[in-house]
Short mmCIF file of C-alpha atoms in Angstrom, two decimals:
data_model
loop_
_atom_site.label_atom_id
_atom_site.label_comp_id
_atom_site.label_asym_id
_atom_site.label_seq_id
_atom_site.Cartn_x
_atom_site.Cartn_y
_atom_site.Cartn_z
CA SER D 171 29.53 -3.78 4.80
CA SER D 172 28.90 -1.21 7.53
CA SER D 173 31.85 0.94 6.46
CA SER D 174 30.75 0.99 2.82
CA GLN D 175 27.19 1.97 3.85
CA GLN D 176 28.57 4.84 5.94
CA GLN D 177 30.73 5.96 3.00
CA GLN D 178 27.71 5.82 0.70
CA GLN D 179 25.66 7.84 3.18
CA GLN D 180 28.35 10.52 3.41
CA GLN D 181 28.50 10.84 -0.37
CA HIS D 182 24.72 10.87 -0.75
CA PRO D 183 23.26 12.18 2.55
CA PHE D 184 19.68 12.02 1.29
CA LYS D 185 19.81 8.65 -0.46
CA PRO D 186 18.29 5.83 1.59
CA ILE D 187 20.56 2.83 2.20
CA MET D 188 17.74 0.38 1.44
CA SER D 189 15.61 0.77 -1.65
CA LEU D 190 12.04 1.95 -1.13
CA SER D 191 10.49 -1.09 -2.78
CA LYS D 192 12.56 -3.47 -0.67
CA ARG D 193 11.79 -1.49 2.46
CA GLN D 194 8.07 -1.54 1.66
CA GLN D 195 8.20 -5.30 1.13
CA ASN D 196 9.88 -5.80 4.51
CA PHE D 197 7.23 -3.68 6.19
CA ASN D 198 4.46 -5.61 4.45
CA ASN D 199 5.78 -9.08 5.27
CA ASN D 200 6.51 -8.26 8.91
CA ASP D 201 3.19 -6.57 9.48
CA ARG D 202 1.18 -9.47 8.06
CA VAL D 203 2.84 -11.92 10.40
CA ASP D 204 2.73 -9.73 13.47
CA THR D 205 -0.81 -8.43 13.13
CA LYS D 206 -2.12 -11.97 12.76
CA LEU D 207 -0.37 -12.92 15.96
CA SER D 208 -1.44 -9.87 17.89
CA GLY D 209 -4.99 -9.76 16.59
CA PHE D 210 -4.95 -6.01 16.17
CA GLY D 211 -5.68 -6.02 12.44
CA SER D 212 -4.23 -3.37 10.18
CA SER D 213 -5.20 -0.17 11.96
CA VAL D 214 -1.63 0.69 12.94
CA GLU D 215 -0.01 3.44 10.92
CA GLY D 216 2.57 1.70 8.76
CA ASP D 217 0.48 -1.40 7.98
CA PHE D 218 0.25 -0.91 4.24
CA ASP D 219 0.24 -2.73 0.96
CA PRO D 220 3.19 -1.68 -1.25
CA ASP D 221 1.19 -2.51 -4.39
CA ALA D 222 -1.64 -0.24 -3.24
CA VAL D 223 0.84 2.56 -2.49
CA ASN D 224 2.46 2.18 -5.91
CA LYS D 225 -0.97 2.23 -7.56
CA SER D 226 -1.86 5.42 -5.65
CA VAL D 227 1.41 6.99 -6.81
CA GLU D 228 0.62 6.16 -10.40
CA MET D 229 -2.95 7.48 -10.10
CA ALA D 230 -1.77 10.72 -8.48
CA LYS D 231 0.83 11.28 -11.20
CA ALA D 232 -1.83 10.57 -13.81
CA GLY D 233 -3.93 13.40 -12.40
CA SER D 234 -6.55 11.48 -10.39
CA MET D 235 -8.24 13.93 -8.00
CA GLN D 236 -9.29 11.06 -5.73
CA ALA D 237 -5.67 9.92 -5.39
CA ARG D 238 -4.50 13.47 -4.74
CA PHE D 239 -7.10 14.05 -2.04
CA ARG D 240 -6.15 10.72 -0.46
CA ALA D 241 -2.50 11.80 -0.47
CA LEU D 242 -3.43 15.14 1.08
CA TYR D 243 -5.38 13.36 3.79
CA LYS D 244 -2.39 11.14 4.60
CA PHE D 245 -0.16 14.23 4.49
CA THR D 246 -2.08 15.74 7.45
CA ARG D 247 -1.24 12.66 9.60
CA PRO D 248 -4.83 11.76 10.64
CA HIS D 249 -3.87 10.46 14.10
CA THR D 250 -2.59 13.95 15.00
CA ILE D 251 -5.73 15.53 13.51
CA ARG D 252 -7.89 13.34 15.76
CA GLY D 253 -5.90 14.52 18.78
CA THR D 254 -6.36 18.17 17.83
CA VAL D 255 -10.10 17.77 17.22
CA LEU D 256 -10.66 15.90 20.48
CA ALA D 257 -8.66 18.49 22.44
CA SER D 258 -10.73 21.28 20.89
CA VAL D 259 -14.10 19.64 21.51
CA ALA D 260 -13.23 18.52 25.04
CA GLY D 261 -11.78 21.94 25.94
CA THR D 262 -14.89 23.67 24.62
CA ILE D 263 -17.26 21.40 26.57
CA ARG D 264 -15.19 21.80 29.72
CA ALA D 265 -15.12 25.60 29.49
CA LEU D 266 -18.89 25.78 28.91
CA ILE D 267 -19.62 23.45 31.83
CA ASP D 268 -17.28 25.44 34.09
CA THR D 269 -19.03 28.74 33.28
CA PRO D 270 -22.41 29.03 35.04
CA GLY D 271 -25.20 29.93 32.62
CA ALA D 272 -22.92 29.83 29.59
CA ILE D 273 -24.84 27.12 27.78
CA ALA D 274 -28.27 28.61 28.46
CA SER D 275 -27.30 32.18 27.51
CA ALA D 276 -24.87 31.41 24.71
CA LYS D 277 -25.39 33.20 21.40
CA TRP D 278 -25.04 30.11 19.28
CA GLY D 279 -25.61 31.97 16.02
CA SER D 280 -22.28 33.76 16.44
CA MET D 281 -20.46 31.24 18.63
CA LEU D 282 -20.78 28.21 16.37
CA PRO D 283 -19.26 29.91 13.29
CA ARG D 284 -16.46 31.24 15.50
CA ALA D 285 -15.87 27.77 16.92
CA PHE D 286 -15.76 26.37 13.39
CA ILE D 287 -13.17 28.85 12.14
CA GLY D 288 -11.19 28.30 15.33
CA MET D 289 -11.12 24.58 14.59
CA VAL D 290 -10.04 25.32 11.02
CA ALA D 291 -7.17 27.46 12.34
CA LEU D 292 -6.02 24.65 14.64
CA LEU D 293 -6.19 22.11 11.81
CA MET D 294 -4.20 24.46 9.58
CA GLY D 295 -1.55 24.73 12.27
CA ASN D 296 -1.51 20.96 12.64
CA ALA D 297 -1.15 20.47 8.87
CA PHE D 298 1.63 23.05 8.70
CA ILE D 299 3.70 21.37 11.42
CA VAL D 300 3.33 17.76 10.25
CA GLY D 301 3.62 18.81 6.60
CA ILE D 302 6.86 20.72 6.90
CA ASN D 303 8.27 17.79 8.85
CA GLN D 304 7.54 15.43 5.96
CA ILE D 305 9.26 17.74 3.48
CA PHE D 306 12.48 17.97 5.46
CA ASP D 307 12.33 14.32 6.57
CA GLU D 308 11.73 12.87 3.10
CA GLY D 309 14.95 10.86 3.08
CA ILE D 310 14.44 9.53 6.60
CA ASP D 311 10.80 8.69 5.88
CA LYS D 312 11.82 6.56 2.91
CA LEU D 313 13.39 4.28 5.50
CA ASN D 314 11.05 4.75 8.45
CA LYS D 315 7.67 5.65 6.93
CA PRO D 316 7.69 4.84 3.20
CA PHE D 317 3.89 4.96 3.16
CA LEU D 318 3.82 8.75 3.71
CA PRO D 319 2.88 10.63 0.54
CA VAL D 320 6.04 12.71 0.08
CA ALA D 321 8.36 9.77 0.77
CA SER D 322 6.41 7.45 -1.53
CA GLY D 323 6.09 9.99 -4.34
CA GLU D 324 2.31 10.03 -4.00
CA MET D 325 2.59 13.79 -3.43
CA SER D 326 5.15 15.96 -5.20
CA ARG D 327 7.41 18.24 -3.19
CA GLN D 328 5.94 21.20 -5.05
CA PHE D 329 2.39 20.34 -3.98
CA ALA D 330 3.63 19.57 -0.44
CA TRP D 331 5.17 23.03 -0.25
CA LEU D 332 1.94 24.60 -1.52
CA ALA D 333 -0.03 22.76 1.18
CA VAL D 334 2.43 23.79 3.89
CA LEU D 335 2.65 27.43 2.83
CA GLY D 336 -1.12 27.63 2.43
CA SER D 337 -1.93 26.15 5.83
CA GLY D 338 0.95 28.03 7.47
CA THR D 339 -0.46 31.33 6.18
CA LEU D 340 -4.22 30.77 6.50
CA GLY D 341 -4.06 29.58 10.12
CA PRO D 342 -2.33 32.70 11.51
CA LEU D 343 -4.55 34.99 9.42
CA ILE D 344 -7.69 33.41 10.91
CA VAL D 345 -6.45 33.73 14.50
CA TYR D 346 -5.21 37.29 13.96
CA ASN D 347 -8.55 38.46 12.56
CA PHE D 348 -11.02 36.62 14.77
CA PHE D 349 -9.41 36.01 18.17
CA PRO D 350 -7.72 38.00 20.97
CA VAL D 351 -4.11 39.07 20.55
CA LEU D 352 -2.99 36.71 23.34
CA LEU D 353 -4.30 33.73 21.39
CA PHE D 354 -2.54 34.96 18.24
CA ARG D 355 0.74 35.16 20.14
CA LEU D 356 0.26 31.68 21.59
CA TYR D 357 -0.66 30.34 18.15
CA MET D 358 2.45 31.85 16.58
CA MET D 359 4.55 30.44 19.40
CA GLY D 360 3.28 26.97 18.54
CA TRP D 361 3.73 27.72 14.81
CA LEU D 362 7.35 28.74 15.36
CA LEU D 363 8.15 25.78 17.63
CA GLY D 364 6.61 23.42 15.09
CA ALA D 365 8.66 24.94 12.28
CA ILE D 366 12.07 24.91 13.98
CA TYR D 367 11.41 21.32 15.05
CA SER D 368 11.98 20.28 11.43
CA VAL D 369 13.66 23.15 9.58
CA PRO D 370 17.46 23.53 9.48
CA PRO D 371 19.65 24.93 10.84
CA ILE D 372 17.95 24.73 14.26
CA ARG D 373 15.99 21.50 13.67
CA THR D 374 15.26 20.76 17.33
CA LYS D 375 14.22 17.18 16.50
CA ARG D 376 17.94 16.33 16.36
CA ASN D 377 18.14 16.88 20.11
CA PRO D 378 15.91 14.49 22.09
CA PHE D 379 15.45 16.92 24.98
CA LEU D 380 14.48 19.86 22.76
CA ALA D 381 12.24 17.62 20.64
CA GLY D 382 10.37 16.42 23.71
CA LEU D 383 10.08 19.94 25.10
CA THR D 384 8.70 21.22 21.79
CA ILE D 385 5.97 18.61 21.46
CA ALA D 386 5.06 18.82 25.16
CA THR D 387 4.70 22.60 24.97
CA VAL D 388 2.57 22.61 21.84
CA ARG D 389 0.33 19.59 22.50
CA GLY D 390 0.38 19.70 26.29
CA PHE D 391 0.10 23.36 27.26
CA LEU D 392 -0.59 25.67 24.31
CA LEU D 393 -3.43 23.65 22.79
CA ASN D 394 -5.32 22.99 26.02
CA PHE D 395 -4.86 26.46 27.50
CA GLY D 396 -5.61 28.16 24.18
CA VAL D 397 -8.90 26.37 23.54
CA TYR D 398 -10.15 26.92 27.10
CA TYR D 399 -9.18 30.61 26.99
CA ALA D 400 -10.85 31.09 23.59
CA VAL D 401 -14.17 29.66 24.80
CA LYS D 402 -14.10 31.73 27.98
CA ASP D 403 -13.50 34.83 25.88
CA ALA D 404 -16.33 33.89 23.50
CA VAL D 405 -18.89 33.64 26.31
CA GLY D 406 -17.66 36.85 27.95
CA ALA D 407 -16.23 35.15 31.04
CA SER D 408 -12.85 35.98 32.56
CA PHE D 409 -10.22 33.27 32.52
CA ARG D 410 -9.00 31.66 35.71
CA TRP D 411 -7.08 28.49 36.41
CA SER D 412 -9.76 26.09 37.56
CA PRO D 413 -8.64 22.77 39.10
CA LYS D 414 -9.79 20.89 36.01
CA VAL D 415 -7.96 22.96 33.41
CA SER D 416 -4.84 23.05 35.61
CA PHE D 417 -4.98 19.27 35.86
CA ILE D 418 -5.42 18.64 32.13
CA ALA D 419 -2.58 21.04 31.30
CA ARG D 420 -0.24 19.17 33.67
CA PHE D 421 -1.43 15.74 32.67
CA MET D 422 -1.29 16.32 28.93
CA THR D 423 2.10 18.04 29.08
CA ILE D 424 3.52 14.89 30.66
CA PHE D 425 1.60 12.70 28.22
CA ALA D 426 2.81 14.71 25.21
CA THR D 427 6.38 14.36 26.48
CA VAL D 428 5.96 10.59 26.48
CA ILE D 429 4.53 10.73 22.92
CA ALA D 430 7.54 12.81 21.88
CA VAL D 431 9.86 10.04 23.07
CA THR D 432 7.89 6.96 22.00
CA LYS D 433 7.18 8.27 18.48
CA ASP D 434 10.83 7.49 17.68
CA LEU D 435 10.66 3.85 18.77
CA PRO D 436 9.75 2.42 15.32
CA ASP D 437 12.20 4.78 13.57
CA ILE D 438 15.57 3.69 14.93
CA GLU D 439 16.93 2.40 11.62
CA GLY D 440 16.29 5.58 9.67
CA ASP D 441 17.26 7.88 12.53
CA LYS D 442 20.63 6.14 12.89
CA ALA D 443 21.19 6.23 9.13
CA TYR D 444 20.60 9.99 9.03
CA GLN D 445 22.34 10.68 12.36
CA ILE D 446 19.18 11.85 14.14
CA GLU D 447 19.86 11.43 17.83
CA THR D 448 16.83 10.30 19.83
CA PHE D 449 16.39 8.64 23.19
CA ALA D 450 15.39 5.50 21.30
CA THR D 451 18.67 5.37 19.33
CA LYS D 452 20.73 6.13 22.44
CA ILE D 453 19.01 3.92 25.01
CA GLY D 454 17.08 1.31 23.03
CA VAL D 455 13.46 0.30 22.52
CA ASP D 456 13.12 -1.93 25.56
CA LYS D 457 14.36 0.60 28.11
CA ILE D 458 12.48 3.51 26.53
CA SER D 459 9.19 1.61 26.38
CA ARG D 460 9.58 0.56 30.02
CA GLY D 461 10.41 4.10 31.08
CA ALA D 462 7.56 5.59 29.06
CA THR D 463 5.08 3.12 30.51
CA ALA D 464 6.31 3.87 34.04
CA ILE D 465 5.94 7.62 33.52
CA LEU D 466 2.45 7.28 32.09
CA LEU D 467 1.46 4.94 34.90
CA LEU D 468 2.65 7.51 37.46
CA ASN D 469 0.64 10.10 35.54
CA TYR D 470 -2.49 7.99 35.95
CA VAL D 471 -1.71 7.48 39.65
CA HIS D 472 -1.36 11.25 39.90
CA GLY D 473 -4.79 11.62 38.27
CA ALA D 474 -6.46 9.18 40.66
CA LEU D 475 -4.80 10.74 43.72
CA THR D 476 -5.76 14.22 42.55
CA GLY D 477 -9.38 13.14 42.49
CA LEU D 478 -9.06 11.47 45.89
CA CYS D 479 -7.23 14.25 47.72
CA SER D 480 -8.66 17.43 46.17
CA ALA D 481 -11.13 19.64 47.99
CA ALA D 482 -14.79 18.70 47.71
CA GLY D 483 -16.35 20.00 44.51
CA SER D 484 -13.06 20.32 42.61
CA PHE D 485 -13.70 17.16 40.60
CA ARG D 486 -16.34 14.50 40.14
CA ARG D 487 -14.57 11.83 42.14
CA LEU D 488 -15.98 8.69 40.52
CA PRO D 489 -14.85 9.35 36.92
CA MET D 490 -11.66 11.05 38.11
CA ILE D 491 -10.52 8.12 40.23
CA VAL D 492 -12.03 5.11 38.49
CA GLY D 493 -11.38 6.50 35.02
CA HIS D 494 -7.66 6.98 35.61
CA ILE D 495 -7.28 3.62 37.32
CA GLY D 496 -8.98 1.96 34.36
CA LEU D 497 -6.79 3.73 31.80
CA GLY D 498 -3.69 2.89 33.84
CA LEU D 499 -4.61 -0.80 33.82
CA THR D 500 -5.22 -0.61 30.07
CA LEU D 501 -1.73 0.83 29.67
CA LEU D 502 -0.21 -2.09 31.57
CA LEU D 503 -2.16 -4.55 29.42
CA ARG D 504 -0.90 -2.95 26.21
CA PHE D 505 2.67 -2.86 27.50
CA GLY D 506 2.48 -6.55 28.35
CA GLN D 507 1.67 -7.26 24.69
CA LEU D 508 4.75 -5.38 23.42
CA ASN D 509 7.56 -7.28 21.72
CA PRO D 510 10.46 -4.78 21.64
CA ASP D 511 12.20 -6.75 18.87
CA SER D 512 9.24 -6.46 16.46
CA VAL D 513 8.71 -3.21 14.56
CA PRO D 514 4.97 -3.90 13.96
CA SER D 515 4.52 -4.65 17.68
CA ILE D 516 6.29 -1.39 18.56
CA LYS D 517 3.98 0.48 16.20
CA THR D 518 0.97 -1.14 17.85
CA TYR D 519 2.26 -0.08 21.27
CA TYR D 520 2.70 3.49 20.01
CA LYS D 521 -0.81 3.46 18.50
CA HIS D 522 -2.24 2.40 21.86
CA ILE D 523 -0.49 5.31 23.54
CA TRP D 524 -2.36 7.62 21.16
CA ASP D 525 -5.60 5.76 21.94
CA LEU D 526 -5.04 6.47 25.64
CA PHE D 527 -4.29 10.09 24.75
CA TYR D 528 -7.65 10.36 23.00
CA SER D 529 -9.41 8.65 25.90
CA GLU D 530 -8.11 11.20 28.38
CA TYR D 531 -9.91 13.98 26.51
CA ILE D 532 -13.16 12.06 26.71
CA LEU D 533 -12.60 11.60 30.44
CA TYR D 534 -11.79 15.33 30.74
CA THR D 535 -15.39 16.18 29.87
CA LEU D 536 -16.66 13.93 32.67
CA ILE D 537 -14.46 14.92 35.61
#
């Protein structure tokens, strides 16, 4: 009964109500049915084979290096890694294009190694934030994301802590030694926000407003501003707020806010069980998905109107206008395919939001 489950949860606050194997089987059965109907295949995070996960757990515990590297890869949450890499590459291209003569006169022998270590620092920061979240969310993830390596047992807590402490130390050291002090301060601001998002007693993820503000600040502003500033500094150019970088900072801050809200849509069951308050648990999947789609659509309208109404030369009008109209229509198409009562369908919707996020960075290099 509901009362007995609540009593059990109070006695054992980190013991999942549903067994991991049963939860994995439910995920597997639902995903097979839904992905066949939707035609999206198994590319959505959470489409997994429980037998394969169990085999990976056994191989990792047996000392298989391949299994351990696979677990480490999953630990970094690859969809967030792709976002970080795309933001870095797009921001670098944009800064070089915006600086007259930068490409022709660039000292590539020194710039490329610096760009590489900068990327490593960003990936270390990304791994630190998503890794520490998995450590402190282990119980919740056994309900919501049983395929993640800490929740499944594929990675031990000890190794997870080593990965988090290593990445959380190496990233700041790189930025401190190779980049301006302003970038180090911005990096540490993102580091701190990422840590308190998951770590008690602050744990901002428990408050939907603070959670959204945290993710929007880190992914929307700090990442895009930081990369652009770093490239300008590398080529010896002074930083100024160009129309393009101002636009991407605004656009991606709004987009990251939507990601912060929609990421909780597939996780209602576990969040309720562990008393994590999110907009999804308070308002419901249907209303949140509609609101998120509306906000993103307005963001795309804002992008198209910015291209239409800005002064001549501020943007390349064709990709700015047509590109955002096209992405906005794609958003509506994906929303029309959403079944708010199906967890696999919700995951697919969330995956498509990330796909649109990636696409915006590609468009950023063209506008």
